Amino acid sequence: MLPEKMENALNGQLNAELYSAYLYLSMNAYFKSVNLDGFANWMYYQAQEEVTHAMKFYDFINSRGGRVKLSQIDAPATEWNSPLAVFEATLEHEQKVTGLINDLVELALEEHDHATNIFLQWFVSEQVEEEESVGGVLEQLRLMGEAKGGLFMIDRELAKRSPSGGGKEAE
Ligand code: FEO
């Protein structure tokens, strides 16, 4: 049985993961609007991954006999000044999510909820990967500075992302 405090916090994280999907879809739309299809592709799969994260929380709450409660999802930003600004916002967002996951782990320990603690360990590792991959793109964008050629090179690289590691976004 899921402790009530834990159930509420997991529902909060379900909302946060859905917001992440919303945010990255908005970034996908921004990149589409400036014809950077590789960057858009990367965000498309990033959004899909967030839906997968949300569903892990959804299924876990149910499997523990908890009650899923869906709540309002905030509207994300729709405009950014540059690809660099988008990836700065992305890293900041992922760092915030890492903090939320860490808080959930703390709560699981306080509540002696070992099952939830084990469930959350996957997310602890996932956040390391998330910050690393976003930080990698950010680093490339910073190194590139104002050079247009570099931007298109990164765009071509990001076009390769797919759920299985190859191919590109479905039109
Ligand atoms: Fe669900 Fe990007 O963390």
Short mmCIF file of N, CA and C and ligand atoms in Angstrom, two decimals:
data_model
loop_
_atom_site.label_atom_id
_atom_site.label_comp_id
_atom_site.label_asym_id
_atom_site.label_seq_id
_atom_site.Cartn_x
_atom_site.Cartn_y
_atom_site.Cartn_z
N MET A 1 0.85 -1.21 0.00
CA MET A 1 0.00 0.00 0.00
C MET A 1 0.88 1.26 0.00
N LEU A 2 0.49 2.17 -0.81
CA LEU A 2 1.27 3.42 -0.96
C LEU A 2 0.91 4.40 0.17
N PRO A 3 1.91 4.91 0.92
CA PRO A 3 1.57 5.93 1.92
C PRO A 3 0.95 7.15 1.22
N GLU A 4 0.01 7.80 1.87
CA GLU A 4 -0.73 8.90 1.23
C GLU A 4 0.17 10.04 0.76
N LYS A 5 1.14 10.37 1.61
CA LYS A 5 2.08 11.45 1.25
C LYS A 5 2.84 11.10 -0.03
N MET A 6 3.22 9.81 -0.10
CA MET A 6 3.98 9.33 -1.25
C MET A 6 3.09 9.35 -2.50
N GLU A 7 1.86 8.91 -2.34
CA GLU A 7 0.91 8.91 -3.47
C GLU A 7 0.75 10.32 -4.03
N ASN A 8 0.60 11.30 -3.15
CA ASN A 8 0.44 12.68 -3.62
C ASN A 8 1.69 13.17 -4.34
N ALA A 9 2.85 12.82 -3.78
CA ALA A 9 4.11 13.27 -4.39
C ALA A 9 4.32 12.59 -5.76
N LEU A 10 3.96 11.33 -5.86
CA LEU A 10 4.12 10.62 -7.15
C LEU A 10 3.16 11.20 -8.19
N ASN A 11 1.96 11.57 -7.76
CA ASN A 11 1.04 12.23 -8.68
C ASN A 11 1.60 13.58 -9.14
N GLY A 12 2.28 14.26 -8.23
CA GLY A 12 2.93 15.53 -8.58
C GLY A 12 3.99 15.30 -9.64
N GLN A 13 4.75 14.21 -9.50
CA GLN A 13 5.81 13.92 -10.47
C GLN A 13 5.22 13.50 -11.81
N LEU A 14 4.11 12.80 -11.77
CA LEU A 14 3.41 12.45 -13.02
C LEU A 14 3.07 13.72 -13.79
N ASN A 15 2.60 14.72 -13.07
CA ASN A 15 2.29 16.00 -13.71
C ASN A 15 3.57 16.65 -14.25
N ALA A 16 4.65 16.59 -13.46
CA ALA A 16 5.92 17.22 -13.88
C ALA A 16 6.47 16.56 -15.15
N GLU A 17 6.29 15.25 -15.26
CA GLU A 17 6.80 14.54 -16.46
C GLU A 17 5.94 14.91 -17.68
N LEU A 18 4.64 15.04 -17.46
CA LEU A 18 3.77 15.45 -18.58
C LEU A 18 4.10 16.88 -18.99
N TYR A 19 4.39 17.73 -18.00
CA TYR A 19 4.81 19.10 -18.33
C TYR A 19 6.11 19.08 -19.15
N SER A 20 7.03 18.18 -18.78
CA SER A 20 8.29 18.08 -19.53
C SER A 20 7.99 17.74 -20.99
N ALA A 21 7.07 16.80 -21.21
CA ALA A 21 6.71 16.43 -22.58
C ALA A 21 6.14 17.65 -23.32
N TYR A 22 5.32 18.40 -22.62
CA TYR A 22 4.69 19.59 -23.18
C TYR A 22 5.75 20.63 -23.56
N LEU A 23 6.71 20.82 -22.63
CA LEU A 23 7.79 21.79 -22.85
C LEU A 23 8.61 21.40 -24.09
N TYR A 24 8.96 20.12 -24.20
CA TYR A 24 9.81 19.70 -25.31
C TYR A 24 9.05 19.69 -26.63
N LEU A 25 7.75 19.45 -26.57
CA LEU A 25 6.95 19.58 -27.80
C LEU A 25 6.93 21.04 -28.25
N SER A 26 6.85 21.94 -27.28
CA SER A 26 6.85 23.37 -27.60
C SER A 26 8.20 23.76 -28.22
N MET A 27 9.27 23.17 -27.71
CA MET A 27 10.60 23.43 -28.28
C MET A 27 10.70 22.82 -29.67
N ASN A 28 10.07 21.66 -29.87
CA ASN A 28 10.02 21.05 -31.21
C ASN A 28 9.34 22.03 -32.18
N ALA A 29 8.23 22.60 -31.74
CA ALA A 29 7.48 23.52 -32.61
C ALA A 29 8.32 24.76 -32.92
N TYR A 30 9.05 25.25 -31.91
CA TYR A 30 9.93 26.41 -32.13
C TYR A 30 10.98 26.08 -33.20
N PHE A 31 11.64 24.93 -33.05
CA PHE A 31 12.70 24.57 -34.00
C PHE A 31 12.12 24.36 -35.40
N LYS A 32 10.92 23.79 -35.48
CA LYS A 32 10.25 23.65 -36.78
C LYS A 32 10.07 25.03 -37.41
N SER A 33 9.68 26.01 -36.57
CA SER A 33 9.37 27.34 -37.10
C SER A 33 10.60 28.06 -37.62
N VAL A 34 11.79 27.66 -37.16
CA VAL A 34 13.02 28.31 -37.65
C VAL A 34 13.80 27.36 -38.58
N ASN A 35 13.10 26.33 -39.05
CA ASN A 35 13.66 25.38 -40.04
C ASN A 35 14.93 24.67 -39.58
N LEU A 36 14.99 24.37 -38.28
CA LEU A 36 16.10 23.54 -37.79
C LEU A 36 15.51 22.16 -37.48
N ASP A 37 15.35 21.37 -38.54
CA ASP A 37 14.60 20.11 -38.41
C ASP A 37 15.33 19.05 -37.58
N GLY A 38 16.66 19.11 -37.56
CA GLY A 38 17.41 18.15 -36.73
C GLY A 38 17.18 18.42 -35.24
N PHE A 39 17.25 19.70 -34.86
CA PHE A 39 16.97 20.09 -33.47
C PHE A 39 15.53 19.72 -33.12
N ALA A 40 14.62 19.97 -34.09
CA ALA A 40 13.20 19.65 -33.87
C ALA A 40 13.03 18.15 -33.64
N ASN A 41 13.75 17.37 -34.44
CA ASN A 41 13.69 15.91 -34.31
C ASN A 41 14.13 15.46 -32.92
N TRP A 42 15.21 16.05 -32.43
CA TRP A 42 15.73 15.69 -31.11
C TRP A 42 14.68 15.97 -30.04
N MET A 43 14.03 17.12 -30.14
CA MET A 43 13.01 17.49 -29.16
C MET A 43 11.77 16.60 -29.27
N TYR A 44 11.47 16.17 -30.48
CA TYR A 44 10.31 15.29 -30.71
C TYR A 44 10.47 14.00 -29.90
N TYR A 45 11.67 13.42 -29.99
CA TYR A 45 11.91 12.17 -29.25
C TYR A 45 12.12 12.41 -27.76
N GLN A 46 12.61 13.59 -27.44
CA GLN A 46 12.73 13.94 -26.02
C GLN A 46 11.33 14.01 -25.38
N ALA A 47 10.40 14.60 -26.12
CA ALA A 47 9.02 14.69 -25.62
C ALA A 47 8.42 13.28 -25.46
N GLN A 48 8.67 12.42 -26.44
CA GLN A 48 8.15 11.04 -26.35
C GLN A 48 8.70 10.33 -25.13
N GLU A 49 9.99 10.58 -24.87
CA GLU A 49 10.62 9.93 -23.72
C GLU A 49 9.96 10.38 -22.42
N GLU A 50 9.58 11.66 -22.38
CA GLU A 50 8.93 12.19 -21.17
C GLU A 50 7.55 11.55 -20.96
N VAL A 51 6.86 11.27 -22.05
CA VAL A 51 5.56 10.58 -21.92
C VAL A 51 5.80 9.19 -21.33
N THR A 52 6.87 8.54 -21.78
CA THR A 52 7.23 7.22 -21.22
C THR A 52 7.50 7.33 -19.72
N HIS A 53 8.22 8.40 -19.33
CA HIS A 53 8.49 8.60 -17.89
C HIS A 53 7.17 8.77 -17.14
N ALA A 54 6.30 9.60 -17.71
CA ALA A 54 5.00 9.85 -17.05
C ALA A 54 4.24 8.54 -16.86
N MET A 55 4.26 7.70 -17.90
CA MET A 55 3.51 6.44 -17.83
C MET A 55 4.10 5.47 -16.80
N LYS A 56 5.40 5.58 -16.58
CA LYS A 56 6.02 4.74 -15.53
C LYS A 56 5.42 5.13 -14.17
N PHE A 57 5.28 6.44 -13.92
CA PHE A 57 4.66 6.88 -12.66
C PHE A 57 3.19 6.46 -12.61
N TYR A 58 2.51 6.64 -13.72
CA TYR A 58 1.09 6.29 -13.81
C TYR A 58 0.89 4.80 -13.44
N ASP A 59 1.67 3.95 -14.09
CA ASP A 59 1.53 2.50 -13.85
C ASP A 59 1.96 2.11 -12.44
N PHE A 60 3.00 2.79 -11.94
CA PHE A 60 3.49 2.43 -10.61
C PHE A 60 2.46 2.78 -9.53
N ILE A 61 1.87 3.96 -9.65
CA ILE A 61 0.84 4.37 -8.66
C ILE A 61 -0.28 3.31 -8.65
N ASN A 62 -0.71 2.93 -9.85
CA ASN A 62 -1.78 1.91 -9.94
C ASN A 62 -1.34 0.56 -9.38
N SER A 63 -0.12 0.17 -9.70
CA SER A 63 0.32 -1.16 -9.26
C SER A 63 0.45 -1.25 -7.74
N ARG A 64 0.60 -0.08 -7.08
CA ARG A 64 0.71 -0.08 -5.61
C ARG A 64 -0.64 0.15 -4.95
N GLY A 65 -1.69 0.11 -5.73
CA GLY A 65 -3.03 0.30 -5.16
C GLY A 65 -3.34 1.76 -4.87
N GLY A 66 -2.56 2.66 -5.46
CA GLY A 66 -2.80 4.10 -5.27
C GLY A 66 -3.84 4.60 -6.27
N ARG A 67 -4.13 5.90 -6.17
CA ARG A 67 -5.12 6.51 -7.06
C ARG A 67 -4.43 7.59 -7.88
N VAL A 68 -4.44 7.39 -9.21
CA VAL A 68 -3.87 8.42 -10.08
C VAL A 68 -4.82 9.61 -10.09
N LYS A 69 -4.24 10.81 -9.89
CA LYS A 69 -5.05 12.03 -9.99
C LYS A 69 -4.36 12.98 -10.96
N LEU A 70 -5.00 13.17 -12.11
CA LEU A 70 -4.42 14.06 -13.11
C LEU A 70 -4.78 15.50 -12.77
N SER A 71 -3.81 16.38 -12.94
CA SER A 71 -4.06 17.79 -12.64
C SER A 71 -3.64 18.65 -13.83
N GLN A 72 -3.96 19.91 -13.72
CA GLN A 72 -3.70 20.84 -14.83
C GLN A 72 -2.21 20.90 -15.18
N ILE A 73 -1.93 20.90 -16.47
CA ILE A 73 -0.54 21.02 -16.92
C ILE A 73 -0.31 22.47 -17.34
N ASP A 74 0.72 23.10 -16.76
CA ASP A 74 1.02 24.49 -17.10
C ASP A 74 1.39 24.63 -18.57
N ALA A 75 1.10 25.79 -19.13
CA ALA A 75 1.51 26.07 -20.51
C ALA A 75 3.00 26.36 -20.54
N PRO A 76 3.74 25.75 -21.46
CA PRO A 76 5.18 26.04 -21.55
C PRO A 76 5.42 27.33 -22.33
N ALA A 77 6.67 27.83 -22.30
CA ALA A 77 7.06 28.95 -23.16
C ALA A 77 6.90 28.50 -24.61
N THR A 78 6.73 29.45 -25.52
CA THR A 78 6.59 29.09 -26.93
C THR A 78 7.68 29.70 -27.80
N GLU A 79 8.40 30.68 -27.27
CA GLU A 79 9.44 31.36 -28.06
C GLU A 79 10.76 31.40 -27.29
N TRP A 80 11.85 31.25 -28.03
CA TRP A 80 13.19 31.40 -27.46
C TRP A 80 14.00 32.25 -28.43
N ASN A 81 15.10 32.83 -27.93
CA ASN A 81 15.89 33.73 -28.77
C ASN A 81 16.86 33.01 -29.70
N SER A 82 17.21 31.77 -29.35
CA SER A 82 18.23 31.06 -30.13
C SER A 82 18.24 29.59 -29.72
N PRO A 83 18.85 28.72 -30.54
CA PRO A 83 19.02 27.33 -30.12
C PRO A 83 19.77 27.23 -28.78
N LEU A 84 20.74 28.12 -28.59
CA LEU A 84 21.50 28.12 -27.33
C LEU A 84 20.56 28.37 -26.15
N ALA A 85 19.67 29.35 -26.31
CA ALA A 85 18.72 29.67 -25.23
C ALA A 85 17.82 28.48 -24.94
N VAL A 86 17.43 27.74 -25.98
CA VAL A 86 16.57 26.56 -25.78
C VAL A 86 17.31 25.51 -24.96
N PHE A 87 18.57 25.27 -25.31
CA PHE A 87 19.30 24.22 -24.59
C PHE A 87 19.71 24.66 -23.18
N GLU A 88 19.89 25.96 -22.98
CA GLU A 88 20.13 26.44 -21.61
C GLU A 88 18.88 26.18 -20.77
N ALA A 89 17.71 26.47 -21.36
CA ALA A 89 16.45 26.24 -20.64
C ALA A 89 16.22 24.74 -20.41
N THR A 90 16.65 23.93 -21.37
CA THR A 90 16.48 22.47 -21.24
C THR A 90 17.33 21.93 -20.10
N LEU A 91 18.59 22.37 -20.04
CA LEU A 91 19.46 21.88 -18.96
C LEU A 91 18.92 22.33 -17.60
N GLU A 92 18.51 23.58 -17.54
CA GLU A 92 17.95 24.10 -16.29
C GLU A 92 16.73 23.27 -15.88
N HIS A 93 15.90 22.92 -16.86
CA HIS A 93 14.71 22.14 -16.55
C HIS A 93 15.09 20.74 -16.05
N GLU A 94 16.03 20.11 -16.73
CA GLU A 94 16.43 18.76 -16.31
C GLU A 94 17.07 18.77 -14.92
N GLN A 95 17.81 19.83 -14.61
CA GLN A 95 18.40 19.93 -13.26
C GLN A 95 17.30 20.07 -12.21
N LYS A 96 16.25 20.77 -12.59
CA LYS A 96 15.11 20.92 -11.68
C LYS A 96 14.45 19.56 -11.47
N VAL A 97 14.28 18.80 -12.56
CA VAL A 97 13.66 17.47 -12.45
C VAL A 97 14.53 16.55 -11.58
N THR A 98 15.83 16.64 -11.74
CA THR A 98 16.74 15.84 -10.89
C THR A 98 16.47 16.15 -9.42
N GLY A 99 16.30 17.42 -9.10
CA GLY A 99 15.99 17.83 -7.73
C GLY A 99 14.68 17.22 -7.26
N LEU A 100 13.68 17.21 -8.15
CA LEU A 100 12.37 16.64 -7.78
C LEU A 100 12.49 15.14 -7.50
N ILE A 101 13.27 14.44 -8.34
CA ILE A 101 13.46 13.00 -8.14
C ILE A 101 14.18 12.76 -6.81
N ASN A 102 15.20 13.57 -6.54
CA ASN A 102 15.93 13.42 -5.27
C ASN A 102 15.01 13.64 -4.07
N ASP A 103 14.11 14.62 -4.19
CA ASP A 103 13.15 14.87 -3.10
C ASP A 103 12.23 13.66 -2.90
N LEU A 104 11.84 13.02 -4.02
CA LEU A 104 10.97 11.84 -3.92
C LEU A 104 11.70 10.70 -3.21
N VAL A 105 12.98 10.55 -3.53
CA VAL A 105 13.78 9.50 -2.88
C VAL A 105 13.83 9.78 -1.37
N GLU A 106 14.08 11.03 -1.01
CA GLU A 106 14.13 11.41 0.42
C GLU A 106 12.82 11.06 1.11
N LEU A 107 11.72 11.36 0.45
CA LEU A 107 10.40 11.09 1.04
C LEU A 107 10.18 9.58 1.19
N ALA A 108 10.57 8.82 0.16
CA ALA A 108 10.41 7.36 0.22
C ALA A 108 11.19 6.80 1.41
N LEU A 109 12.38 7.35 1.66
CA LEU A 109 13.19 6.88 2.79
C LEU A 109 12.53 7.25 4.12
N GLU A 110 12.03 8.50 4.17
CA GLU A 110 11.34 8.95 5.40
C GLU A 110 10.13 8.08 5.70
N GLU A 111 9.43 7.70 4.64
CA GLU A 111 8.18 6.92 4.81
C GLU A 111 8.45 5.41 4.92
N HIS A 112 9.71 5.04 4.89
CA HIS A 112 10.11 3.61 4.89
C HIS A 112 9.42 2.85 3.76
N ASP A 113 9.27 3.53 2.62
CA ASP A 113 8.59 2.95 1.46
C ASP A 113 9.67 2.40 0.51
N HIS A 114 10.14 1.20 0.78
CA HIS A 114 11.27 0.65 0.04
C HIS A 114 10.94 0.35 -1.41
N ALA A 115 9.71 -0.06 -1.68
CA ALA A 115 9.30 -0.36 -3.06
C ALA A 115 9.40 0.89 -3.93
N THR A 116 8.93 2.01 -3.38
CA THR A 116 9.01 3.26 -4.16
C THR A 116 10.46 3.70 -4.32
N ASN A 117 11.24 3.49 -3.27
CA ASN A 117 12.65 3.85 -3.35
C ASN A 117 13.33 3.09 -4.50
N ILE A 118 13.05 1.78 -4.59
CA ILE A 118 13.65 0.97 -5.67
C ILE A 118 13.15 1.45 -7.02
N PHE A 119 11.85 1.71 -7.13
CA PHE A 119 11.27 2.22 -8.39
C PHE A 119 11.98 3.51 -8.81
N LEU A 120 12.27 4.37 -7.85
CA LEU A 120 12.86 5.68 -8.18
C LEU A 120 14.31 5.60 -8.62
N GLN A 121 14.99 4.51 -8.27
CA GLN A 121 16.41 4.41 -8.61
C GLN A 121 16.64 4.49 -10.13
N TRP A 122 15.68 3.94 -10.91
CA TRP A 122 15.79 4.02 -12.37
C TRP A 122 15.84 5.50 -12.80
N PHE A 123 15.02 6.32 -12.15
CA PHE A 123 14.96 7.74 -12.51
C PHE A 123 16.22 8.49 -12.05
N VAL A 124 16.80 8.03 -10.95
CA VAL A 124 18.05 8.67 -10.49
C VAL A 124 19.12 8.50 -11.58
N SER A 125 19.24 7.27 -12.13
CA SER A 125 20.22 7.01 -13.19
C SER A 125 19.83 7.73 -14.48
N GLU A 126 18.55 7.72 -14.78
CA GLU A 126 18.06 8.37 -16.00
C GLU A 126 18.40 9.86 -16.00
N GLN A 127 18.29 10.51 -14.84
CA GLN A 127 18.59 11.94 -14.78
C GLN A 127 20.06 12.23 -15.04
N VAL A 128 20.94 11.29 -14.67
CA VAL A 128 22.36 11.47 -14.98
C VAL A 128 22.52 11.51 -16.51
N GLU A 129 21.85 10.57 -17.19
CA GLU A 129 21.91 10.52 -18.66
C GLU A 129 21.28 11.76 -19.29
N GLU A 130 20.15 12.17 -18.75
CA GLU A 130 19.45 13.33 -19.30
C GLU A 130 20.34 14.58 -19.24
N GLU A 131 20.93 14.81 -18.07
CA GLU A 131 21.77 16.00 -17.92
C GLU A 131 23.01 15.90 -18.80
N GLU A 132 23.53 14.69 -18.94
CA GLU A 132 24.73 14.50 -19.76
C GLU A 132 24.43 14.77 -21.24
N SER A 133 23.32 14.22 -21.75
CA SER A 133 23.05 14.40 -23.17
C SER A 133 22.68 15.85 -23.49
N VAL A 134 21.90 16.49 -22.63
CA VAL A 134 21.55 17.90 -22.86
C VAL A 134 22.81 18.77 -22.72
N GLY A 135 23.60 18.49 -21.70
CA GLY A 135 24.84 19.24 -21.48
C GLY A 135 25.79 19.11 -22.66
N GLY A 136 25.80 17.94 -23.31
CA GLY A 136 26.67 17.71 -24.46
C GLY A 136 26.29 18.62 -25.64
N VAL A 137 25.00 18.71 -25.90
CA VAL A 137 24.54 19.58 -27.00
C VAL A 137 24.83 21.04 -26.65
N LEU A 138 24.58 21.40 -25.40
CA LEU A 138 24.82 22.78 -24.95
C LEU A 138 26.29 23.17 -25.12
N GLU A 139 27.14 22.24 -24.77
CA GLU A 139 28.58 22.47 -24.90
C GLU A 139 28.95 22.73 -26.37
N GLN A 140 28.40 21.92 -27.28
CA GLN A 140 28.68 22.11 -28.71
C GLN A 140 28.19 23.48 -29.18
N LEU A 141 27.00 23.86 -28.71
CA LEU A 141 26.44 25.17 -29.12
C LEU A 141 27.31 26.31 -28.60
N ARG A 142 27.83 26.16 -27.40
CA ARG A 142 28.68 27.22 -26.84
C ARG A 142 30.01 27.31 -27.58
N LEU A 143 30.57 26.15 -27.93
CA LEU A 143 31.85 26.13 -28.64
C LEU A 143 31.72 26.77 -30.02
N MET A 144 30.55 26.53 -30.62
CA MET A 144 30.30 26.99 -31.98
C MET A 144 30.20 28.52 -32.07
N GLY A 145 29.71 29.15 -30.98
CA GLY A 145 29.55 30.60 -30.98
C GLY A 145 28.60 31.07 -32.06
N GLU A 146 29.05 32.00 -32.89
CA GLU A 146 28.17 32.59 -33.91
C GLU A 146 28.25 31.87 -35.26
N ALA A 147 29.11 30.87 -35.36
CA ALA A 147 29.33 30.23 -36.68
C ALA A 147 28.11 29.45 -37.17
N LYS A 148 27.54 29.90 -38.28
CA LYS A 148 26.34 29.26 -38.85
C LYS A 148 26.61 27.82 -39.28
N GLY A 149 27.80 27.60 -39.86
CA GLY A 149 28.15 26.26 -40.34
C GLY A 149 28.07 25.23 -39.23
N GLY A 150 28.53 25.64 -38.05
CA GLY A 150 28.50 24.75 -36.89
C GLY A 150 27.09 24.39 -36.50
N LEU A 151 26.20 25.36 -36.59
CA LEU A 151 24.79 25.13 -36.24
C LEU A 151 24.19 24.05 -37.14
N PHE A 152 24.47 24.15 -38.43
CA PHE A 152 23.91 23.16 -39.36
C PHE A 152 24.55 21.78 -39.17
N MET A 153 25.81 21.78 -38.74
CA MET A 153 26.46 20.50 -38.45
C MET A 153 25.80 19.81 -37.25
N ILE A 154 25.53 20.59 -36.21
CA ILE A 154 24.85 20.03 -35.03
C ILE A 154 23.44 19.58 -35.42
N ASP A 155 22.79 20.38 -36.26
CA ASP A 155 21.43 20.05 -36.70
C ASP A 155 21.41 18.69 -37.41
N ARG A 156 22.40 18.46 -38.24
CA ARG A 156 22.49 17.17 -38.96
C ARG A 156 22.70 16.01 -37.98
N GLU A 157 23.50 16.28 -36.96
CA GLU A 157 23.77 15.26 -35.95
C GLU A 157 22.50 14.92 -35.16
N LEU A 158 21.77 15.95 -34.77
CA LEU A 158 20.57 15.74 -33.95
C LEU A 158 19.43 15.11 -34.76
N ALA A 159 19.53 15.22 -36.08
CA ALA A 159 18.51 14.60 -36.96
C ALA A 159 18.55 13.09 -36.86
N LYS A 160 19.66 12.56 -36.34
CA LYS A 160 19.82 11.09 -36.30
C LYS A 160 19.10 10.47 -35.11
N ARG A 161 18.66 11.30 -34.14
CA ARG A 161 18.03 10.70 -32.95
C ARG A 161 16.70 10.03 -33.28
N SER A 162 16.50 8.85 -32.72
CA SER A 162 15.21 8.15 -32.80
C SER A 162 15.11 7.28 -31.55
N PRO A 163 13.95 6.68 -31.29
CA PRO A 163 13.84 5.84 -30.08
C PRO A 163 14.85 4.71 -30.09
N SER A 164 15.22 4.21 -31.29
CA SER A 164 16.16 3.08 -31.35
C SER A 164 17.56 3.50 -31.73
N GLY A 165 17.79 4.82 -31.88
CA GLY A 165 19.13 5.33 -32.14
C GLY A 165 19.44 5.66 -33.58
N GLY A 166 18.56 5.35 -34.53
CA GLY A 166 18.80 5.71 -35.94
C GLY A 166 17.56 6.34 -36.53
N GLY A 167 17.60 6.68 -37.80
CA GLY A 167 16.40 7.19 -38.47
C GLY A 167 16.03 8.59 -38.05
N LYS A 168 14.80 9.03 -38.39
CA LYS A 168 14.39 10.38 -38.00
C LYS A 168 12.91 10.45 -37.70
N GLU A 169 12.54 11.63 -37.21
CA GLU A 169 11.15 11.89 -36.80
C GLU A 169 10.16 11.58 -37.92
N ALA A 170 9.05 10.97 -37.54
CA ALA A 170 7.97 10.71 -38.51
C ALA A 170 7.36 12.04 -38.90
N GLU A 171 7.10 12.24 -40.18
CA GLU A 171 6.48 13.50 -40.62
C GLU A 171 4.99 13.49 -40.32
FE1 FEO B 1 11.63 12.82 -17.27
FE2 FEO B 1 13.74 14.53 -18.75
O1 FEO B 1 13.19 13.73 -17.19
#
